[in-house]
PDB file of C-alpha atoms and ligand atoms in Angstrom:
ATOM      1  CA  MET J   1     -72.509-185.314  52.565  1.00  0.00           C
ATOM      2  CA  THR J   2     -69.154-184.083  52.192  1.00  0.00           C
ATOM      3  CA  ALA J   3     -68.072-181.633  49.655  1.00  0.00           C
ATOM      4  CA  PRO J   4     -66.078-182.803  46.860  1.00  0.00           C
ATOM      5  CA  THR J   5     -62.522-182.382  47.411  1.00  0.00           C
ATOM      6  CA  ALA J   6     -60.896-180.075  44.516  1.00  0.00           C
ATOM      7  CA  SER J   7     -57.848-182.120  42.875  1.00  0.00           C
ATOM      8  CA  PRO J   8     -54.728-180.917  44.461  1.00  0.00           C
ATOM      9  CA  PHE J   9     -52.548-178.515  42.794  1.00  0.00           C
ATOM     10  CA  ILE J  10     -49.074-177.658  44.494  1.00  0.00           C
ATOM     11  CA  ILE J  11     -46.635-175.376  43.729  1.00  0.00           C
ATOM     12  CA  VAL J  12     -42.774-176.003  43.964  1.00  0.00           C
ATOM     13  CA  ALA J  13     -40.576-173.433  44.333  1.00  0.00           C
ATOM     14  CA  ILE J  14     -36.616-174.507  43.646  1.00  0.00           C
ATOM     15  CA  ASP J  15     -34.264-171.559  44.305  1.00  0.00           C
ATOM     16  CA  GLY J  16     -30.096-171.510  43.948  1.00  0.00           C
ATOM     17  CA  GLY J  17     -27.177-170.175  41.963  1.00  0.00           C
ATOM     18  CA  ALA J  18     -25.889-170.654  38.695  1.00  0.00           C
ATOM     19  CA  ALA J  19     -25.519-174.459  38.088  1.00  0.00           C
ATOM     20  CA  SER J  20     -26.968-175.811  41.396  1.00  0.00           C
ATOM     21  CA  GLY J  21     -28.870-178.408  39.623  1.00  0.00           C
ATOM     22  CA  LYS J  22     -32.311-176.558  39.398  1.00  0.00           C
ATOM     23  CA  SER J  23     -32.903-176.960  35.722  1.00  0.00           C
ATOM     24  CA  THR J  24     -32.143-180.676  35.574  1.00  0.00           C
ATOM     25  CA  SER J  25     -34.029-181.554  38.725  1.00  0.00           C
ATOM     26  CA  SER J  26     -37.028-179.281  38.110  1.00  0.00           C
ATOM     27  CA  LYS J  27     -37.772-180.628  34.580  1.00  0.00           C
ATOM     28  CA  VAL J  28     -37.588-184.294  35.912  1.00  0.00           C
ATOM     29  CA  LEU J  29     -39.956-183.416  38.716  1.00  0.00           C
ATOM     30  CA  ALA J  30     -42.443-181.732  36.411  1.00  0.00           C
ATOM     31  CA  GLU J  31     -42.499-185.006  34.234  1.00  0.00           C
ATOM     32  CA  ARG J  32     -43.136-187.523  37.141  1.00  0.00           C
ATOM     33  CA  PHE J  33     -45.924-185.269  38.834  1.00  0.00           C
ATOM     34  CA  HIS J  34     -47.396-183.778  35.508  1.00  0.00           C
ATOM     35  CA  LEU J  35     -46.402-180.262  36.795  1.00  0.00           C
ATOM     36  CA  LEU J  36     -45.825-177.134  34.710  1.00  0.00           C
ATOM     37  CA  HIS J  37     -42.176-176.489  34.348  1.00  0.00           C
ATOM     38  CA  VAL J  38     -41.180-172.836  34.735  1.00  0.00           C
ATOM     39  CA  ASP J  39     -37.447-171.677  34.127  1.00  0.00           C
ATOM     40  CA  THR J  40     -37.809-167.942  35.295  1.00  0.00           C
ATOM     41  CA  GLY J  41     -33.940-167.649  34.643  1.00  0.00           C
ATOM     42  CA  SER J  42     -35.025-167.909  31.223  1.00  0.00           C
ATOM     43  CA  PHE J  43     -37.438-164.967  31.387  1.00  0.00           C
ATOM     44  CA  TYR J  44     -34.619-162.951  32.688  1.00  0.00           C
ATOM     45  CA  ARG J  45     -32.328-164.050  29.942  1.00  0.00           C
ATOM     46  CA  GLY J  46     -35.683-163.105  27.390  1.00  0.00           C
ATOM     47  CA  VAL J  47     -35.776-159.615  28.747  1.00  0.00           C
ATOM     48  CA  THR J  48     -31.663-158.948  28.693  1.00  0.00           C
ATOM     49  CA  ALA J  49     -31.853-160.048  24.964  1.00  0.00           C
ATOM     50  CA  GLU J  50     -34.856-158.049  24.478  1.00  0.00           C
ATOM     51  CA  PHE J  51     -33.184-154.818  25.754  1.00  0.00           C
ATOM     52  CA  LEU J  52     -29.884-155.595  24.156  1.00  0.00           C
ATOM     53  CA  ARG J  53     -31.654-155.824  20.951  1.00  0.00           C
ATOM     54  CA  LEU J  54     -33.415-152.386  21.455  1.00  0.00           C
ATOM     55  CA  GLY J  55     -30.002-150.825  22.719  1.00  0.00           C
ATOM     56  CA  VAL J  56     -31.151-150.431  26.287  1.00  0.00           C
ATOM     57  CA  SER J  57     -28.074-149.808  28.565  1.00  0.00           C
ATOM     58  CA  THR J  58     -28.155-150.950  32.509  1.00  0.00           C
ATOM     59  CA  LYS J  59     -26.825-147.569  33.279  1.00  0.00           C
ATOM     60  CA  ASP J  60     -29.717-145.636  31.936  1.00  0.00           C
ATOM     61  CA  HIS J  61     -32.451-146.134  34.813  1.00  0.00           C
ATOM     62  CA  THR J  62     -35.197-144.034  32.819  1.00  0.00           C
ATOM     63  CA  ALA J  63     -34.670-146.052  29.369  1.00  0.00           C
ATOM     64  CA  VAL J  64     -34.774-149.452  31.346  1.00  0.00           C
ATOM     65  CA  THR J  65     -37.967-148.239  33.326  1.00  0.00           C
ATOM     66  CA  ALA J  66     -39.623-147.248  29.875  1.00  0.00           C
ATOM     67  CA  ALA J  67     -38.585-150.690  28.140  1.00  0.00           C
ATOM     68  CA  ALA J  68     -39.515-152.578  31.093  1.00  0.00           C
ATOM     69  CA  HIS J  69     -43.180-150.873  31.119  1.00  0.00           C
ATOM     70  CA  ALA J  70     -43.564-151.787  27.427  1.00  0.00           C
ATOM     71  CA  LEU J  71     -42.710-155.486  27.469  1.00  0.00           C
ATOM     72  CA  ARG J  72     -45.942-157.594  26.418  1.00  0.00           C
ATOM     73  CA  PHE J  73     -45.616-161.105  27.747  1.00  0.00           C
ATOM     74  CA  GLY J  74     -47.435-164.115  26.656  1.00  0.00           C
ATOM     75  CA  THR J  75     -46.622-167.917  27.033  1.00  0.00           C
ATOM     76  CA  LYS J  76     -46.666-171.052  24.549  1.00  0.00           C
ATOM     77  CA  LEU J  77     -46.295-174.397  25.757  1.00  0.00           C
ATOM     78  CA  HIS J  78     -42.665-176.145  24.614  1.00  0.00           C
ATOM     79  CA  ASP J  79     -43.462-180.193  26.418  1.00  0.00           C
ATOM     80  CA  ARG J  80     -43.932-179.522  29.598  1.00  0.00           C
ATOM     81  CA  SER J  81     -42.228-176.000  30.119  1.00  0.00           C
ATOM     82  CA  ALA J  82     -43.704-172.285  29.840  1.00  0.00           C
ATOM     83  CA  ALA J  83     -41.928-170.598  27.132  1.00  0.00           C
ATOM     84  CA  MET J  84     -41.981-166.986  27.355  1.00  0.00           C
ATOM     85  CA  GLU J  85     -42.956-164.814  24.381  1.00  0.00           C
ATOM     86  CA  ILE J  86     -42.162-160.834  24.157  1.00  0.00           C
ATOM     87  CA  GLY J  87     -44.206-159.219  21.870  1.00  0.00           C
ATOM     88  CA  GLY J  88     -45.262-162.555  20.076  1.00  0.00           C
ATOM     89  CA  ARG J  89     -41.923-164.179  19.735  1.00  0.00           C
ATOM     90  CA  VAL J  90     -40.077-166.470  21.797  1.00  0.00           C
ATOM     91  CA  ILE J  91     -36.481-165.600  21.871  1.00  0.00           C
ATOM     92  CA  PRO J  92     -34.631-168.629  20.621  1.00  0.00           C
ATOM     93  CA  ASP J  93     -32.137-170.493  23.117  1.00  0.00           C
ATOM     94  CA  THR J  94     -29.135-169.879  21.284  1.00  0.00           C
ATOM     95  CA  GLU J  95     -29.717-166.506  21.988  1.00  0.00           C
ATOM     96  CA  ILE J  96     -30.803-166.199  25.677  1.00  0.00           C
ATOM     97  CA  ARG J  97     -27.713-168.460  26.545  1.00  0.00           C
ATOM     98  CA  SER J  98     -25.257-166.359  24.837  1.00  0.00           C
ATOM     99  CA  ARG J  99     -21.930-164.761  25.987  1.00  0.00           C
ATOM    100  CA  ILE J 100     -23.421-161.243  26.018  1.00  0.00           C
ATOM    101  CA  VAL J 101     -26.626-162.327  27.713  1.00  0.00           C
ATOM    102  CA  ASN J 102     -24.543-163.932  30.186  1.00  0.00           C
ATOM    103  CA  GLU J 103     -22.710-160.936  30.843  1.00  0.00           C
ATOM    104  CA  ASN J 104     -25.596-158.541  31.284  1.00  0.00           C
ATOM    105  CA  VAL J 105     -28.453-160.190  32.500  1.00  0.00           C
ATOM    106  CA  SER J 106     -27.868-160.301  36.528  1.00  0.00           C
ATOM    107  CA  HIS J 107     -27.402-156.311  35.938  1.00  0.00           C
ATOM    108  CA  PHE J 108     -30.685-156.229  34.293  1.00  0.00           C
ATOM    109  CA  ALA J 109     -32.198-158.346  36.862  1.00  0.00           C
ATOM    110  CA  ALA J 110     -30.970-156.289  39.728  1.00  0.00           C
ATOM    111  CA  ILE J 111     -33.239-153.309  38.746  1.00  0.00           C
ATOM    112  CA  PRO J 112     -36.406-153.389  40.915  1.00  0.00           C
ATOM    113  CA  GLU J 113     -38.561-152.491  37.734  1.00  0.00           C
ATOM    114  CA  VAL J 114     -37.361-155.049  35.533  1.00  0.00           C
ATOM    115  CA  ARG J 115     -38.105-157.607  38.371  1.00  0.00           C
ATOM    116  CA  THR J 116     -41.578-155.696  39.088  1.00  0.00           C
ATOM    117  CA  ALA J 117     -42.199-155.956  35.385  1.00  0.00           C
ATOM    118  CA  LEU J 118     -41.755-159.945  35.243  1.00  0.00           C
ATOM    119  CA  LEU J 119     -43.729-160.302  38.792  1.00  0.00           C
ATOM    120  CA  ALA J 120     -47.183-160.785  37.878  1.00  0.00           C
ATOM    121  CA  TYR J 121     -46.391-162.559  34.968  1.00  0.00           C
ATOM    122  CA  GLN J 122     -44.568-165.360  36.662  1.00  0.00           C
ATOM    123  CA  ARG J 123     -47.639-165.877  39.243  1.00  0.00           C
ATOM    124  CA  GLY J 124     -49.948-165.812  36.588  1.00  0.00           C
ATOM    125  CA  LEU J 125     -48.699-168.907  35.492  1.00  0.00           C
ATOM    126  CA  ALA J 126     -50.278-170.831  38.150  1.00  0.00           C
ATOM    127  CA  ASP J 127     -53.209-170.002  36.304  1.00  0.00           C
ATOM    128  CA  PHE J 128     -51.893-171.157  33.008  1.00  0.00           C
ATOM    129  CA  ALA J 129     -50.658-174.502  34.518  1.00  0.00           C
ATOM    130  CA  ARG J 130     -54.279-175.149  36.135  1.00  0.00           C
ATOM    131  CA  GLU J 131     -55.789-174.024  32.414  1.00  0.00           C
ATOM    132  CA  GLN J 132     -53.902-176.695  30.909  1.00  0.00           C
ATOM    133  CA  ASN J 133     -54.953-179.221  33.461  1.00  0.00           C
ATOM    134  CA  PHE J 134     -51.057-179.655  35.306  1.00  0.00           C
ATOM    135  CA  ARG J 135     -51.417-180.685  38.745  1.00  0.00           C
ATOM    136  CA  GLY J 136     -49.093-177.755  39.711  1.00  0.00           C
ATOM    137  CA  VAL J 137     -46.191-175.846  38.744  1.00  0.00           C
ATOM    138  CA  VAL J 138     -42.776-176.512  39.613  1.00  0.00           C
ATOM    139  CA  MET J 139     -40.916-172.881  39.396  1.00  0.00           C
ATOM    140  CA  GLU J 140     -37.141-172.167  39.698  1.00  0.00           C
ATOM    141  CA  GLY J 141     -35.238-169.103  39.712  1.00  0.00           C
ATOM    142  CA  ARG J 142     -33.712-166.946  42.614  1.00  0.00           C
ATOM    143  CA  ASP J 143     -36.485-165.358  44.347  1.00  0.00           C
ATOM    144  CA  ILE J 144     -39.384-167.996  43.884  1.00  0.00           C
ATOM    145  CA  GLY J 145     -39.481-169.211  47.684  1.00  0.00           C
ATOM    146  CA  SER J 146     -39.177-165.732  48.938  1.00  0.00           C
ATOM    147  CA  VAL J 147     -40.702-163.300  46.648  1.00  0.00           C
ATOM    148  CA  ILE J 148     -43.130-164.857  43.832  1.00  0.00           C
ATOM    149  CA  PHE J 149     -44.919-168.086  45.944  1.00  0.00           C
ATOM    150  CA  PRO J 150     -43.593-167.559  49.428  1.00  0.00           C
ATOM    151  CA  GLY J 151     -46.742-169.365  50.215  1.00  0.00           C
ATOM    152  CA  ALA J 152     -45.554-172.418  48.001  1.00  0.00           C
ATOM    153  CA  ASP J 153     -46.476-175.958  49.075  1.00  0.00           C
ATOM    154  CA  PHE J 154     -42.785-177.227  48.942  1.00  0.00           C
ATOM    155  CA  ARG J 155     -39.685-174.917  48.797  1.00  0.00           C
ATOM    156  CA  PHE J 156     -36.118-176.128  48.104  1.00  0.00           C
ATOM    157  CA  PHE J 157     -32.812-174.147  48.021  1.00  0.00           C
ATOM    158  CA  LEU J 158     -29.932-176.019  46.240  1.00  0.00           C
ATOM    159  CA  HIS J 159     -26.363-174.790  46.356  1.00  0.00           C
ATOM    160  CA  ALA J 160     -23.080-176.547  45.227  1.00  0.00           C
ATOM    161  CA  ASP J 161     -19.401-175.956  45.646  1.00  0.00           C
ATOM    162  CA  PRO J 162     -18.187-173.172  43.126  1.00  0.00           C
ATOM    163  CA  LEU J 163     -15.662-175.263  41.459  1.00  0.00           C
ATOM    164  CA  GLU J 164     -18.007-177.977  41.034  1.00  0.00           C
ATOM    165  CA  ARG J 165     -20.802-175.475  39.593  1.00  0.00           C
ATOM    166  CA  ALA J 166     -18.022-174.463  37.340  1.00  0.00           C
ATOM    167  CA  ARG J 167     -17.203-177.859  36.097  1.00  0.00           C
ATOM    168  CA  ARG J 168     -20.987-178.720  35.433  1.00  0.00           C
ATOM    169  CA  ARG J 169     -21.117-175.337  33.362  1.00  0.00           C
ATOM    170  CA  GLU J 170     -17.897-176.097  31.402  1.00  0.00           C
ATOM    171  CA  LYS J 171     -19.569-179.633  30.723  1.00  0.00           C
ATOM    172  CA  GLU J 172     -22.541-177.875  29.253  1.00  0.00           C
ATOM    173  CA  GLY J 173     -20.421-176.076  26.867  1.00  0.00           C
ATOM    174  CA  HIS J 174     -21.326-172.692  27.601  1.00  0.00           C
ATOM    175  CA  HIS J 175     -18.787-169.640  28.397  1.00  0.00           C
ATOM    176  CA  ASP J 176     -20.302-168.375  31.629  1.00  0.00           C
ATOM    177  CA  SER J 177     -18.922-166.446  34.975  1.00  0.00           C
ATOM    178  CA  ILE J 178     -20.874-167.956  37.470  1.00  0.00           C
ATOM    179  CA  THR J 179     -18.996-166.776  40.271  1.00  0.00           C
ATOM    180  CA  GLU J 180     -19.412-162.685  39.399  1.00  0.00           C
ATOM    181  CA  ARG J 181     -23.188-163.665  38.666  1.00  0.00           C
ATOM    182  CA  ASP J 182     -23.777-165.252  41.806  1.00  0.00           C
ATOM    183  CA  ARG J 183     -21.956-162.059  43.580  1.00  0.00           C
ATOM    184  CA  ILE J 184     -24.142-159.737  41.865  1.00  0.00           C
ATOM    185  CA  ASP J 185     -27.319-162.063  42.458  1.00  0.00           C
ATOM    186  CA  SER J 186     -26.262-162.419  46.063  1.00  0.00           C
ATOM    187  CA  THR J 187     -25.408-158.656  46.983  1.00  0.00           C
ATOM    188  CA  ARG J 188     -28.213-156.901  44.950  1.00  0.00           C
ATOM    189  CA  LYS J 189     -30.885-155.040  47.329  1.00  0.00           C
ATOM    190  CA  THR J 190     -34.504-156.406  45.494  1.00  0.00           C
ATOM    191  CA  ALA J 191     -34.818-159.821  46.093  1.00  0.00           C
ATOM    192  CA  PRO J 192     -31.478-161.085  46.461  1.00  0.00           C
ATOM    193  CA  LEU J 193     -30.428-165.066  45.948  1.00  0.00           C
ATOM    194  CA  SER J 194     -30.547-166.259  49.608  1.00  0.00           C
ATOM    195  CA  CYS J 195     -32.139-169.402  51.186  1.00  0.00           C
ATOM    196  CA  PRO J 196     -35.723-168.150  51.970  1.00  0.00           C
ATOM    197  CA  ALA J 197     -36.451-169.184  55.950  1.00  0.00           C
ATOM    198  CA  GLY J 198     -38.177-172.591  56.326  1.00  0.00           C
ATOM    199  CA  ALA J 199     -36.651-173.751  52.553  1.00  0.00           C
ATOM    200  CA  LEU J 200     -35.127-177.089  52.378  1.00  0.00           C
ATOM    201  CA  SER J 201     -31.533-176.521  51.585  1.00  0.00           C
ATOM    202  CA  ILE J 202     -29.755-179.119  49.875  1.00  0.00           C
ATOM    203  CA  ASP J 203     -25.841-179.098  49.384  1.00  0.00           C
ATOM    204  CA  THR J 204     -25.778-181.114  45.626  1.00  0.00           C
ATOM    205  CA  THR J 205     -21.822-180.697  45.466  1.00  0.00           C
ATOM    206  CA  HIS J 206     -21.419-184.614  45.912  1.00  0.00           C
ATOM    207  CA  LEU J 207     -24.984-185.865  44.644  1.00  0.00           C
ATOM    208  CA  THR J 208     -25.859-187.176  41.196  1.00  0.00           C
ATOM    209  CA  PRO J 209     -28.335-185.815  39.353  1.00  0.00           C
ATOM    210  CA  ALA J 210     -30.790-188.694  40.010  1.00  0.00           C
ATOM    211  CA  GLN J 211     -30.073-188.082  43.552  1.00  0.00           C
ATOM    212  CA  VAL J 212     -30.797-184.688  43.931  1.00  0.00           C
ATOM    213  CA  VAL J 213     -34.430-185.654  42.170  1.00  0.00           C
ATOM    214  CA  GLU J 214     -35.199-188.113  44.849  1.00  0.00           C
ATOM    215  CA  THR J 215     -34.280-185.680  47.570  1.00  0.00           C
ATOM    216  CA  LEU J 216     -37.053-183.698  46.076  1.00  0.00           C
ATOM    217  CA  ALA J 217     -39.351-186.218  45.116  1.00  0.00           C
ATOM    218  CA  ALA J 218     -39.808-187.535  48.318  1.00  0.00           C
ATOM    219  CA  PRO J 219     -41.425-184.947  49.883  1.00  0.00           C
ATOM    220  CA  ILE J 220     -43.495-184.139  47.126  1.00  0.00           C
ATOM    221  CA  ALA J 221     -44.490-187.749  46.761  1.00  0.00           C
ATOM    222  CA  ALA J 222     -45.611-187.766  50.506  1.00  0.00           C
ATOM    223  CA  GLY J 223     -47.517-184.290  50.090  1.00  0.00           C
ATOM    224  CA  PHE J 224     -49.666-185.779  47.040  1.00  0.00           C
ATOM    225  CA  ALA J 225     -50.501-189.009  49.121  1.00  0.00           C
ATOM    226  CA  ALA J 226     -51.931-187.341  51.857  1.00  0.00           C
ATOM    227  CA  ARG J 227     -54.149-184.940  50.238  1.00  0.00           C
TER     228      ARG J 227
HETATM  229  O1  LIG Y   1     -27.850-170.347  33.825  1.00  0.00           O
HETATM  230  P1  LIG Y   1     -28.393-170.485  35.505  1.00  0.00           P
HETATM  231  O2  LIG Y   1     -29.222-171.425  35.931  1.00  0.00           O
HETATM  232  O3  LIG Y   1     -27.229-169.860  36.495  1.00  0.00           O
HETATM  233  O4  LIG Y   1     -28.972-169.133  35.533  1.00  0.00           O
HETATM  234  P2  LIG Y   1     -30.377-168.708  35.134  1.00  0.00           P
HETATM  235  O5  LIG Y   1     -31.568-169.390  36.365  1.00  0.00           O
HETATM  236  O6  LIG Y   1     -30.966-169.225  33.823  1.00  0.00           O
HETATM  237  O7  LIG Y   1     -30.323-166.823  35.496  1.00  0.00           O
HETATM  238  C1  LIG Y   1     -30.143-166.185  34.695  1.00  0.00           C
HETATM  239  C2  LIG Y   1     -29.897-164.848  35.809  1.00  0.00           C
HETATM  240  O8  LIG Y   1     -31.205-164.253  35.821  1.00  0.00           O
HETATM  241  C3  LIG Y   1     -29.448-164.987  37.224  1.00  0.00           C
HETATM  242  O9  LIG Y   1     -27.849-164.875  37.100  1.00  0.00           O
HETATM  243  C4  LIG Y   1     -30.214-163.859  37.807  1.00  0.00           C
HETATM  244  O10 LIG Y   1     -29.145-162.736  37.738  1.00  0.00           O
HETATM  245  C5  LIG Y   1     -31.472-163.908  37.203  1.00  0.00           C
HETATM  246  N1  LIG Y   1     -32.588-164.298  37.818  1.00  0.00           N
HETATM  247  C6  LIG Y   1     -33.341-163.210  39.081  1.00  0.00           C
HETATM  248  O11 LIG Y   1     -32.765-162.464  39.169  1.00  0.00           O
HETATM  249  N2  LIG Y   1     -34.136-163.938  39.456  1.00  0.00           N
HETATM  250  C7  LIG Y   1     -35.045-165.289  39.256  1.00  0.00           C
HETATM  251  N3  LIG Y   1     -35.841-165.749  39.607  1.00  0.00           N
HETATM  252  C8  LIG Y   1     -34.276-165.929  38.217  1.00  0.00           C
HETATM  253  C9  LIG Y   1     -32.928-165.591  37.445  1.00  0.00           C
END
């Protein structure tokens, strides 16, 4: 008699710079394959908003470390997406996408203690997804395929021409200096933004959102079919 096979649970890691197409495609993939959608950028943004509220400066390493240790995370499900709670509160989107957060987030995200504070929380969302009966997780960020889930079933790296990315962000109506954030994210010492070895690298400059989705969905569908 053969042992019953566990229902497949997959982890999809999508990394890339600002406005490279991560969020749009991750949300569609989550819907199509019944995966929990996790936008880790929103977590770094939430932590940044909290630090700013507390008056913690990026330059005061001791204060940042103390504030990072004191963070208490929880999770609320918003449709298919994991919304992070800090001290029992989900910080509203308007706040985490504000100009002040845009200007500060990469500076806080470059501090190792801040990244460590979020590491276990992000990995734990795979268990949260299982508890909620999802078939897997699609997690987007800068270090998902390299640090958070290096053994993910699928690892993608999206990139696009900087001018095209600036145009996309402007269309969304956000004031955002994405080149500056990319510069800080790519040159930091801890978990810099880069294409992890073995990940599928996709240039989205001349692709429509639907074409990006199909490029990512094809290997995932094949992976599910093979299990
Ligand atoms: O809005 P956009 O897609 O450009 O960025 P985001 O995904 O919201 O991430 C905001 C910032 O959080 C990034 O510029 C990084 O500094 C930081 N971040 C990170 O360091 N590691 C991650 N896994 C995700 C975001």
